[in-house]
Amino acid sequence: MTSELKVEEIQPALTESKTSLFRERMKQFWESFSKNKAAVLGGAIVLIYILVAFFAPLLASYDPYEIDLTNKLQPPSMEHWMGTDDKGRDILARILYGSRLSMGVGFAAVTFGAFFGIIMGLVAGYYGGWLDTIISRILDVMLAFPGILLALAIISALGPSLINVMIAVGVFSIPLFARVVRGSMLETKKLEYIDAIRSLGANDATIIFKHILPNILSPIIIQGTLRLATAILSAAGLSFLGLGAQPPSPEWGTMLSNGRDFLFSAPYMAIFPGLAISILVLGFNLFGDGLRDALDPRLKS
């Protein structure tokens, strides 16, 4: 009863303090982030791509799947701004719709990897002992394989498809998130306020998810943003090899693979999907670097 009364008495003060601290941190974050012109540019690129993916049906003037052999391999023109492919399909429309697939795969893969990686990192870092040893050895085994090689092995076992690409890219993202979370947990759980919360009778789940996890979100967000660029690039690479999205899907990696057969006769078939991938990856990298510098000044180069 005494512990419950103490918690009730200090809860309003704690809530007000947390709200004020959150506002102050957000203000500091925005001031730091807005000064980084490269990060702002990266954020603008990412935002534009998200809007394009969301409004693709309104922006596209043609059906990305409609075959028109009478207009195949048309160079860029006022009618078809990026030309047409070997099936007569409008390349711009396919790139617009392909943004949904490429970004969807990236976000799904990173979410998959982050979920399992965060859980493993929290458990290993908080409890330590034999649990930490087992989880760390599993992570070491996963990190022993190059990411793309591990993804190839998974897809070879599951079969080529866009869903399996998400799983494969997500699996080799798990150890990266787990390592980041474990290290942050080992540092945070030793702080005095955690001992104070434990002395008030809070259980492990409350301490981990309510008091520790919110305070180690910064490195997780940074890792997730930077990982999105790698995930999108890896997914496009797997699709380029024929292991991801299958034709006639307008996924950028698949379009790039199809365009390599026409590099001399119709180079725009490969140039525009390649540019779409490159600019998006650049945007996420710039944005992630800016977030890293703004959220954790200790990591500034």
Coordinates of N, CA, C and O in Angstrom, one line a residue, residues 22 32 53 60 62 82 100 105 143 166 217 230 249 270 301:
F22 N 10.2 16.3 -23.0 CA 10.0 15.9 -24.3 C 9.9 17.1 -25.3 O 10.5 17.1 -26.3
S32 N 18.8 21.4 -34.3 CA 20.0 20.7 -34.8 C 19.8 20.1 -36.2 O 20.6 20.3 -37.1
A53 N 4.3 7.5 -53.9 CA 3.8 6.1 -53.7 C 2.3 6.2 -53.3 O 1.5 5.4 -53.8
A60 N -0.2 8.8 -62.3 CA 0.1 8.0 -63.5 C -1.0 8.3 -64.6 O -2.2 8.2 -64.3
Y62 N -1.1 6.4 -67.4 CA -1.3 5.1 -68.1 C -1.3 4.0 -67.1 O -0.8 4.1 -65.9
M82 N 9.1 9.2 -70.0 CA 10.3 8.4 -69.8 C 10.3 7.3 -70.8 O 11.1 6.3 -70.7
R100 N 5.6 2.0 -54.7 CA 4.8 1.3 -53.7 C 5.5 0.0 -53.3 O 5.6 -0.3 -52.1
V105 N 8.4 -3.0 -49.6 CA 9.4 -4.1 -49.2 C 10.4 -3.6 -48.2 O 10.7 -4.3 -47.2
L143 N 25.7 -13.0 -38.1 CA 26.6 -11.9 -38.7 C 27.8 -12.5 -39.4 O 28.5 -11.8 -40.1
M166 N 11.0 -9.9 -48.5 CA 10.8 -9.2 -47.3 C 11.4 -10.0 -46.1 O 12.1 -9.4 -45.2
L217 N 15.2 4.7 -27.7 CA 14.6 4.8 -29.0 C 15.5 5.5 -30.1 O 15.4 5.2 -31.3
T230 N 19.5 0.3 -47.1 CA 20.1 -1.0 -47.4 C 19.1 -2.0 -47.8 O 19.3 -2.8 -48.8
S249 N 5.4 -7.4 -62.7 CA 5.4 -6.5 -61.6 C 6.3 -5.3 -61.9 O 7.4 -5.4 -62.4
A270 N 16.7 1.2 -68.5 CA 17.5 0.9 -67.3 C 17.9 2.2 -66.6 O 18.0 2.1 -65.3
S301 N 30.5 13.2 -36.6 CA 31.8 13.0 -37.1 C 32.6 14.3 -37.1 O 32.0 15.3 -37.2

